[in-house]
């Protein structure tokens, strides 16, 4: 398994995240962790480099400037070598052990498994009402414009078969937070089997999403996707 983590100004939390992932995967799995530092202004890269010392299955990729989450995820996926590719946020808002039912779904024949914070069996803690409302409005817009039936496109926890990821991600163009929507559009077009899975999620108070500014950018990107020939 390859774990791809886009990170921007996460020096305070990235080492703890890597420790949790490493301890969970180390006993029984062949794995690699790829952190893509998206032009951080703090010591994110230094914290990752220190954690990686003596570990040959840890890799750090640095964007010279901030390019966006979508760009960073693409960069990490393009260099991944595992048979499965797990994408997770640097704050690990969905605990790493929730990857187990995702792997089970892949073994049952799915190609892409996406976390949904809004399914019946999900638990979503510490989410501000305005953030939840914006998320639901965003999902409603994607349903109207793109015909999606997913309850949650934007949770950062996703597991893909490597062959599916390697087919889809080279065709992705969205650099920022609407990359998830583009990914799912391309997965649908390619005939990949996509399924949602409930999760336990703790919203980070340090989220890098600017509710209003980024929402405008995401809406712009979704409208562009609606009319783009994929």
PDB file of C-alpha atoms in Angstrom:
ATOM      1  CA  UNK A   1       0.000   0.000   0.000  1.00  0.00           C
ATOM      2  CA  UNK A   2       1.074   3.567  -0.734  1.00  0.00           C
ATOM      3  CA  UNK A   3      -0.206   6.294   1.596  1.00  0.00           C
ATOM      4  CA  UNK A   4      -0.240   9.727  -0.056  1.00  0.00           C
ATOM      5  CA  UNK A   5      -0.482  12.755   2.242  1.00  0.00           C
ATOM      6  CA  UNK A   6      -0.745  16.300   0.866  1.00  0.00           C
ATOM      7  CA  UNK A   7       0.521  18.720   3.518  1.00  0.00           C
ATOM      8  CA  UNK A   8       0.553  22.494   3.825  1.00  0.00           C
ATOM      9  CA  UNK A   9       1.862  24.195   6.978  1.00  0.00           C
ATOM     10  CA  UNK A  10       1.382  21.059   9.080  1.00  0.00           C
ATOM     11  CA  UNK A  11       4.590  21.145  11.127  1.00  0.00           C
ATOM     12  CA  UNK A  12       2.668  20.944  14.418  1.00  0.00           C
ATOM     13  CA  UNK A  13       0.821  17.718  13.577  1.00  0.00           C
ATOM     14  CA  UNK A  14       2.554  15.885  10.727  1.00  0.00           C
ATOM     15  CA  UNK A  15       5.007  13.886  12.885  1.00  0.00           C
ATOM     16  CA  UNK A  16       2.171  12.560  15.068  1.00  0.00           C
ATOM     17  CA  UNK A  17       0.191  11.637  11.958  1.00  0.00           C
ATOM     18  CA  UNK A  18       3.142   9.780  10.457  1.00  0.00           C
ATOM     19  CA  UNK A  19       3.784   7.961  13.742  1.00  0.00           C
ATOM     20  CA  UNK A  20       0.182   6.715  13.893  1.00  0.00           C
ATOM     21  CA  UNK A  21       0.209   5.547  10.282  1.00  0.00           C
ATOM     22  CA  UNK A  22       3.611   3.920  10.609  1.00  0.00           C
ATOM     23  CA  UNK A  23       2.696   2.011  13.792  1.00  0.00           C
ATOM     24  CA  UNK A  24      -0.565   0.801  12.268  1.00  0.00           C
ATOM     25  CA  UNK A  25       0.940  -0.430   9.007  1.00  0.00           C
ATOM     26  CA  UNK A  26       4.346  -1.656  10.177  1.00  0.00           C
ATOM     27  CA  UNK A  27       3.477  -5.042  11.762  1.00  0.00           C
ATOM     28  CA  UNK A  28       1.753  -6.777   8.874  1.00  0.00           C
ATOM     29  CA  UNK A  29       2.052  -4.697   5.731  1.00  0.00           C
ATOM     30  CA  UNK A  30       4.486  -3.825   2.990  1.00  0.00           C
ATOM     31  CA  UNK A  31       3.887  -0.107   2.579  1.00  0.00           C
ATOM     32  CA  UNK A  32       5.285   3.304   1.757  1.00  0.00           C
ATOM     33  CA  UNK A  33       4.300   6.773   2.932  1.00  0.00           C
ATOM     34  CA  UNK A  34       4.621   9.704   0.554  1.00  0.00           C
ATOM     35  CA  UNK A  35       4.234  13.227   1.934  1.00  0.00           C
ATOM     36  CA  UNK A  36       3.889  16.031  -0.599  1.00  0.00           C
ATOM     37  CA  UNK A  37       4.788  19.337   1.042  1.00  0.00           C
ATOM     38  CA  UNK A  38       2.808  21.959  -0.856  1.00  0.00           C
ATOM     39  CA  UNK A  39       5.181  24.911  -0.514  1.00  0.00           C
ATOM     40  CA  UNK A  40       4.746  25.199   3.264  1.00  0.00           C
ATOM     41  CA  UNK A  41       5.983  28.351   4.977  1.00  0.00           C
ATOM     42  CA  UNK A  42       6.697  26.487   8.212  1.00  0.00           C
ATOM     43  CA  UNK A  43       8.890  23.478   9.061  1.00  0.00           C
ATOM     44  CA  UNK A  44       6.601  20.797   7.599  1.00  0.00           C
ATOM     45  CA  UNK A  45       9.344  19.479   5.312  1.00  0.00           C
ATOM     46  CA  UNK A  46      11.852  19.423   8.163  1.00  0.00           C
ATOM     47  CA  UNK A  47       9.470  17.511  10.438  1.00  0.00           C
ATOM     48  CA  UNK A  48       8.856  14.917   7.718  1.00  0.00           C
ATOM     49  CA  UNK A  49      12.574  14.620   6.936  1.00  0.00           C
ATOM     50  CA  UNK A  50      13.393  14.021  10.596  1.00  0.00           C
ATOM     51  CA  UNK A  51      10.723  11.338  10.883  1.00  0.00           C
ATOM     52  CA  UNK A  52      11.956   9.687   7.679  1.00  0.00           C
ATOM     53  CA  UNK A  53      15.534   9.246   8.969  1.00  0.00           C
ATOM     54  CA  UNK A  54      16.362   5.531   8.948  1.00  0.00           C
ATOM     55  CA  UNK A  55      13.092   4.599   7.243  1.00  0.00           C
ATOM     56  CA  UNK A  56      13.484   3.643   3.595  1.00  0.00           C
ATOM     57  CA  UNK A  57       9.718   3.445   3.039  1.00  0.00           C
ATOM     58  CA  UNK A  58       9.214   7.159   3.748  1.00  0.00           C
ATOM     59  CA  UNK A  59       9.419   9.744   0.993  1.00  0.00           C
ATOM     60  CA  UNK A  60       9.144  13.530   0.948  1.00  0.00           C
ATOM     61  CA  UNK A  61       8.261  15.446  -2.207  1.00  0.00           C
ATOM     62  CA  UNK A  62       8.362  19.245  -2.082  1.00  0.00           C
ATOM     63  CA  UNK A  63       6.464  21.675  -4.280  1.00  0.00           C
ATOM     64  CA  UNK A  64       8.624  24.827  -4.607  1.00  0.00           C
ATOM     65  CA  UNK A  65       5.484  26.953  -4.198  1.00  0.00           C
ATOM     66  CA  UNK A  66       1.919  26.296  -3.082  1.00  0.00           C
ATOM     67  CA  UNK A  67       0.120  24.562  -5.955  1.00  0.00           C
ATOM     68  CA  UNK A  68      -3.000  23.221  -4.258  1.00  0.00           C
ATOM     69  CA  UNK A  69      -4.291  19.976  -2.816  1.00  0.00           C
ATOM     70  CA  UNK A  70      -5.262  18.479  -6.165  1.00  0.00           C
ATOM     71  CA  UNK A  71      -1.834  19.136  -7.642  1.00  0.00           C
ATOM     72  CA  UNK A  72      -0.129  17.663  -4.577  1.00  0.00           C
ATOM     73  CA  UNK A  73      -2.250  14.519  -4.559  1.00  0.00           C
ATOM     74  CA  UNK A  74      -1.545  14.012  -8.273  1.00  0.00           C
ATOM     75  CA  UNK A  75       2.163  14.393  -7.627  1.00  0.00           C
ATOM     76  CA  UNK A  76       2.101  11.811  -4.834  1.00  0.00           C
ATOM     77  CA  UNK A  77      -0.016   9.319  -6.757  1.00  0.00           C
ATOM     78  CA  UNK A  78       2.232   9.560  -9.819  1.00  0.00           C
ATOM     79  CA  UNK A  79       5.202   8.340  -7.773  1.00  0.00           C
ATOM     80  CA  UNK A  80       3.343   5.705  -5.735  1.00  0.00           C
ATOM     81  CA  UNK A  81       4.467   2.104  -6.131  1.00  0.00           C
ATOM     82  CA  UNK A  82       1.937   0.175  -4.033  1.00  0.00           C
ATOM     83  CA  UNK A  83      -0.900  -1.968  -5.320  1.00  0.00           C
ATOM     84  CA  UNK A  84      -3.355   0.154  -3.336  1.00  0.00           C
ATOM     85  CA  UNK A  85      -3.176   3.917  -2.913  1.00  0.00           C
ATOM     86  CA  UNK A  86      -4.660   5.535   0.182  1.00  0.00           C
ATOM     87  CA  UNK A  87      -5.094   9.311   0.141  1.00  0.00           C
ATOM     88  CA  UNK A  88      -5.465  10.917   3.556  1.00  0.00           C
ATOM     89  CA  UNK A  89      -5.271  14.401   5.011  1.00  0.00           C
ATOM     90  CA  UNK A  90      -2.279  15.459   7.090  1.00  0.00           C
ATOM     91  CA  UNK A  91      -4.419  15.964  10.207  1.00  0.00           C
ATOM     92  CA  UNK A  92      -5.645  12.334   9.982  1.00  0.00           C
ATOM     93  CA  UNK A  93      -9.209  13.413  10.717  1.00  0.00           C
ATOM     94  CA  UNK A  94     -10.266   9.890   9.712  1.00  0.00           C
ATOM     95  CA  UNK A  95      -8.160   7.487  11.832  1.00  0.00           C
ATOM     96  CA  UNK A  96      -5.898   5.193   9.840  1.00  0.00           C
ATOM     97  CA  UNK A  97      -7.544   1.991  11.120  1.00  0.00           C
ATOM     98  CA  UNK A  98     -10.644   2.940   9.142  1.00  0.00           C
ATOM     99  CA  UNK A  99      -8.685   1.875   6.081  1.00  0.00           C
ATOM    100  CA  UNK A 100      -9.450  -1.770   6.980  1.00  0.00           C
ATOM    101  CA  UNK A 101     -13.080  -1.797   5.764  1.00  0.00           C
ATOM    102  CA  UNK A 102     -11.931   0.153   2.704  1.00  0.00           C
ATOM    103  CA  UNK A 103      -9.424  -2.577   1.841  1.00  0.00           C
ATOM    104  CA  UNK A 104     -12.174  -5.149   2.339  1.00  0.00           C
ATOM    105  CA  UNK A 105     -14.333  -3.292  -0.179  1.00  0.00           C
ATOM    106  CA  UNK A 106     -11.489  -3.296  -2.693  1.00  0.00           C
ATOM    107  CA  UNK A 107     -11.023  -7.031  -2.172  1.00  0.00           C
ATOM    108  CA  UNK A 108     -14.739  -7.476  -2.851  1.00  0.00           C
ATOM    109  CA  UNK A 109     -14.325  -5.903  -6.288  1.00  0.00           C
ATOM    110  CA  UNK A 110     -14.525  -2.123  -5.884  1.00  0.00           C
ATOM    111  CA  UNK A 111     -12.006   0.124  -7.634  1.00  0.00           C
ATOM    112  CA  UNK A 112     -12.434   3.311  -5.577  1.00  0.00           C
ATOM    113  CA  UNK A 113     -13.709   3.631  -2.008  1.00  0.00           C
ATOM    114  CA  UNK A 114     -14.467   7.118  -0.708  1.00  0.00           C
ATOM    115  CA  UNK A 115     -15.183   8.140   2.867  1.00  0.00           C
ATOM    116  CA  UNK A 116     -18.549   9.720   3.570  1.00  0.00           C
ATOM    117  CA  UNK A 117     -19.108  11.760   6.700  1.00  0.00           C
ATOM    118  CA  UNK A 118     -22.850  11.983   6.024  1.00  0.00           C
ATOM    119  CA  UNK A 119     -23.862   8.328   5.788  1.00  0.00           C
ATOM    120  CA  UNK A 120     -26.174   6.875   8.407  1.00  0.00           C
ATOM    121  CA  UNK A 121     -23.450   4.973  10.241  1.00  0.00           C
ATOM    122  CA  UNK A 122     -20.859   7.759  10.108  1.00  0.00           C
ATOM    123  CA  UNK A 123     -19.745   9.813  13.100  1.00  0.00           C
ATOM    124  CA  UNK A 124     -18.665  13.396  12.361  1.00  0.00           C
ATOM    125  CA  UNK A 125     -17.396  15.296  15.406  1.00  0.00           C
ATOM    126  CA  UNK A 126     -16.407  18.917  16.052  1.00  0.00           C
ATOM    127  CA  UNK A 127     -17.749  20.132  12.743  1.00  0.00           C
ATOM    128  CA  UNK A 128     -18.998  23.708  12.940  1.00  0.00           C
ATOM    129  CA  UNK A 129     -22.611  24.064  11.770  1.00  0.00           C
ATOM    130  CA  UNK A 130     -21.631  26.521   9.033  1.00  0.00           C
ATOM    131  CA  UNK A 131     -19.014  24.089   7.696  1.00  0.00           C
ATOM    132  CA  UNK A 132     -21.497  21.211   7.688  1.00  0.00           C
ATOM    133  CA  UNK A 133     -24.059  23.373   5.949  1.00  0.00           C
ATOM    134  CA  UNK A 134     -21.569  24.470   3.290  1.00  0.00           C
ATOM    135  CA  UNK A 135     -20.577  20.847   2.744  1.00  0.00           C
ATOM    136  CA  UNK A 136     -24.150  19.750   2.222  1.00  0.00           C
ATOM    137  CA  UNK A 137     -24.837  22.671  -0.129  1.00  0.00           C
ATOM    138  CA  UNK A 138     -21.716  21.765  -2.111  1.00  0.00           C
ATOM    139  CA  UNK A 139     -22.870  18.152  -2.393  1.00  0.00           C
ATOM    140  CA  UNK A 140     -26.303  19.312  -3.540  1.00  0.00           C
ATOM    141  CA  UNK A 141     -24.711  21.439  -6.249  1.00  0.00           C
ATOM    142  CA  UNK A 142     -22.605  18.525  -7.502  1.00  0.00           C
ATOM    143  CA  UNK A 143     -25.737  16.373  -7.668  1.00  0.00           C
ATOM    144  CA  UNK A 144     -27.572  19.016  -9.689  1.00  0.00           C
ATOM    145  CA  UNK A 145     -24.747  19.918 -12.066  1.00  0.00           C
ATOM    146  CA  UNK A 146     -23.007  16.573 -12.450  1.00  0.00           C
ATOM    147  CA  UNK A 147     -25.621  13.969 -11.596  1.00  0.00           C
ATOM    148  CA  UNK A 148     -23.688  12.624  -8.607  1.00  0.00           C
ATOM    149  CA  UNK A 149     -25.400  10.452  -6.037  1.00  0.00           C
ATOM    150  CA  UNK A 150     -22.581  10.581  -3.512  1.00  0.00           C
ATOM    151  CA  UNK A 151     -23.373  11.986  -0.098  1.00  0.00           C
ATOM    152  CA  UNK A 152     -19.861  13.356   0.414  1.00  0.00           C
ATOM    153  CA  UNK A 153     -17.268  13.992  -2.293  1.00  0.00           C
ATOM    154  CA  UNK A 154     -14.897  16.112  -0.200  1.00  0.00           C
ATOM    155  CA  UNK A 155     -13.736  13.911   2.670  1.00  0.00           C
ATOM    156  CA  UNK A 156      -9.980  13.517   2.227  1.00  0.00           C
ATOM    157  CA  UNK A 157      -9.885   9.761   2.915  1.00  0.00           C
ATOM    158  CA  UNK A 158      -9.969   7.684  -0.291  1.00  0.00           C
ATOM    159  CA  UNK A 159      -8.609   4.284  -1.329  1.00  0.00           C
ATOM    160  CA  UNK A 160      -7.982   3.308  -4.955  1.00  0.00           C
ATOM    161  CA  UNK A 161      -6.619   0.349  -6.816  1.00  0.00           C
ATOM    162  CA  UNK A 162      -3.265   1.451  -8.203  1.00  0.00           C
ATOM    163  CA  UNK A 163      -4.200   0.608 -11.795  1.00  0.00           C
ATOM    164  CA  UNK A 164      -7.366   2.713 -11.484  1.00  0.00           C
ATOM    165  CA  UNK A 165      -5.463   5.636  -9.935  1.00  0.00           C
ATOM    166  CA  UNK A 166      -2.743   5.473 -12.589  1.00  0.00           C
ATOM    167  CA  UNK A 167      -5.395   5.611 -15.307  1.00  0.00           C
ATOM    168  CA  UNK A 168      -7.401   8.466 -13.831  1.00  0.00           C
ATOM    169  CA  UNK A 169      -4.946  10.873 -12.207  1.00  0.00           C
ATOM    170  CA  UNK A 170      -2.887  11.713 -15.336  1.00  0.00           C
ATOM    171  CA  UNK A 171      -6.113  13.106 -16.815  1.00  0.00           C
ATOM    172  CA  UNK A 172      -6.880  15.316 -13.804  1.00  0.00           C
ATOM    173  CA  UNK A 173      -6.388  19.068 -14.165  1.00  0.00           C
ATOM    174  CA  UNK A 174      -8.022  20.644 -11.092  1.00  0.00           C
ATOM    175  CA  UNK A 175      -5.311  21.820  -8.700  1.00  0.00           C
ATOM    176  CA  UNK A 176      -7.294  22.768  -5.630  1.00  0.00           C
ATOM    177  CA  UNK A 177     -10.095  21.406  -3.459  1.00  0.00           C
ATOM    178  CA  UNK A 178     -12.513  20.422  -6.239  1.00  0.00           C
ATOM    179  CA  UNK A 179     -10.037  17.774  -7.399  1.00  0.00           C
ATOM    180  CA  UNK A 180     -12.179  15.159  -5.604  1.00  0.00           C
ATOM    181  CA  UNK A 181     -15.095  15.946  -7.906  1.00  0.00           C
ATOM    182  CA  UNK A 182     -12.943  15.690 -11.017  1.00  0.00           C
ATOM    183  CA  UNK A 183     -11.535  12.377  -9.770  1.00  0.00           C
ATOM    184  CA  UNK A 184     -15.033  10.943  -9.328  1.00  0.00           C
ATOM    185  CA  UNK A 185     -16.165  12.240 -12.716  1.00  0.00           C
ATOM    186  CA  UNK A 186     -13.223  10.557 -14.420  1.00  0.00           C
ATOM    187  CA  UNK A 187     -13.774   7.377 -12.418  1.00  0.00           C
ATOM    188  CA  UNK A 188     -17.384   7.273 -13.608  1.00  0.00           C
ATOM    189  CA  UNK A 189     -16.329   7.881 -17.203  1.00  0.00           C
ATOM    190  CA  UNK A 190     -13.742   5.095 -17.031  1.00  0.00           C
ATOM    191  CA  UNK A 191     -16.308   2.612 -15.714  1.00  0.00           C
ATOM    192  CA  UNK A 192     -14.596   2.198 -12.337  1.00  0.00           C
ATOM    193  CA  UNK A 193     -16.732   0.841  -9.518  1.00  0.00           C
ATOM    194  CA  UNK A 194     -16.949   3.552  -6.844  1.00  0.00           C
ATOM    195  CA  UNK A 195     -18.530   3.040  -3.443  1.00  0.00           C
ATOM    196  CA  UNK A 196     -19.004   5.217  -0.360  1.00  0.00           C
ATOM    197  CA  UNK A 197     -18.069   3.940   3.072  1.00  0.00           C
ATOM    198  CA  UNK A 198     -19.119   5.395   6.461  1.00  0.00           C
ATOM    199  CA  UNK A 199     -16.324   6.663   8.693  1.00  0.00           C
ATOM    200  CA  UNK A 200     -15.504   8.164  12.055  1.00  0.00           C
ATOM    201  CA  UNK A 201     -14.216  11.685  11.443  1.00  0.00           C
ATOM    202  CA  UNK A 202     -13.021  14.395  13.804  1.00  0.00           C
ATOM    203  CA  UNK A 203     -12.962  17.790  12.119  1.00  0.00           C
ATOM    204  CA  UNK A 204      -9.709  19.626  12.687  1.00  0.00           C
ATOM    205  CA  UNK A 205      -9.984  23.207  13.957  1.00  0.00           C
ATOM    206  CA  UNK A 206      -6.831  23.879  11.901  1.00  0.00           C
ATOM    207  CA  UNK A 207      -8.477  23.089   8.568  1.00  0.00           C
ATOM    208  CA  UNK A 208      -6.832  24.897   5.633  1.00  0.00           C
ATOM    209  CA  UNK A 209     -10.143  25.326   3.805  1.00  0.00           C
ATOM    210  CA  UNK A 210     -11.279  28.953   3.710  1.00  0.00           C
ATOM    211  CA  UNK A 211     -15.010  28.457   3.825  1.00  0.00           C
ATOM    212  CA  UNK A 212     -16.115  31.289   1.564  1.00  0.00           C
ATOM    213  CA  UNK A 213     -13.087  31.984  -0.651  1.00  0.00           C
ATOM    214  CA  UNK A 214     -12.411  28.325  -1.393  1.00  0.00           C
ATOM    215  CA  UNK A 215     -16.118  27.641  -1.881  1.00  0.00           C
ATOM    216  CA  UNK A 216     -16.184  30.222  -4.681  1.00  0.00           C
ATOM    217  CA  UNK A 217     -13.140  28.621  -6.316  1.00  0.00           C
ATOM    218  CA  UNK A 218     -14.673  25.156  -5.971  1.00  0.00           C
ATOM    219  CA  UNK A 219     -17.945  26.320  -7.510  1.00  0.00           C
ATOM    220  CA  UNK A 220     -16.038  27.821 -10.416  1.00  0.00           C
ATOM    221  CA  UNK A 221     -14.142  24.581 -10.935  1.00  0.00           C
ATOM    222  CA  UNK A 222     -17.315  22.480 -10.806  1.00  0.00           C
ATOM    223  CA  UNK A 223     -19.033  24.656 -13.403  1.00  0.00           C
ATOM    224  CA  UNK A 224     -15.945  24.321 -15.615  1.00  0.00           C
ATOM    225  CA  UNK A 225     -16.044  20.536 -15.150  1.00  0.00           C
ATOM    226  CA  UNK A 226     -19.711  20.505 -16.129  1.00  0.00           C
ATOM    227  CA  UNK A 227     -18.850  21.852 -19.560  1.00  0.00           C
ATOM    228  CA  UNK A 228     -15.372  20.364 -20.037  1.00  0.00           C
ATOM    229  CA  UNK A 229     -14.940  17.441 -22.359  1.00  0.00           C
ATOM    230  CA  UNK A 230     -13.350  14.768 -20.178  1.00  0.00           C
TER     231      UNK A 230
END
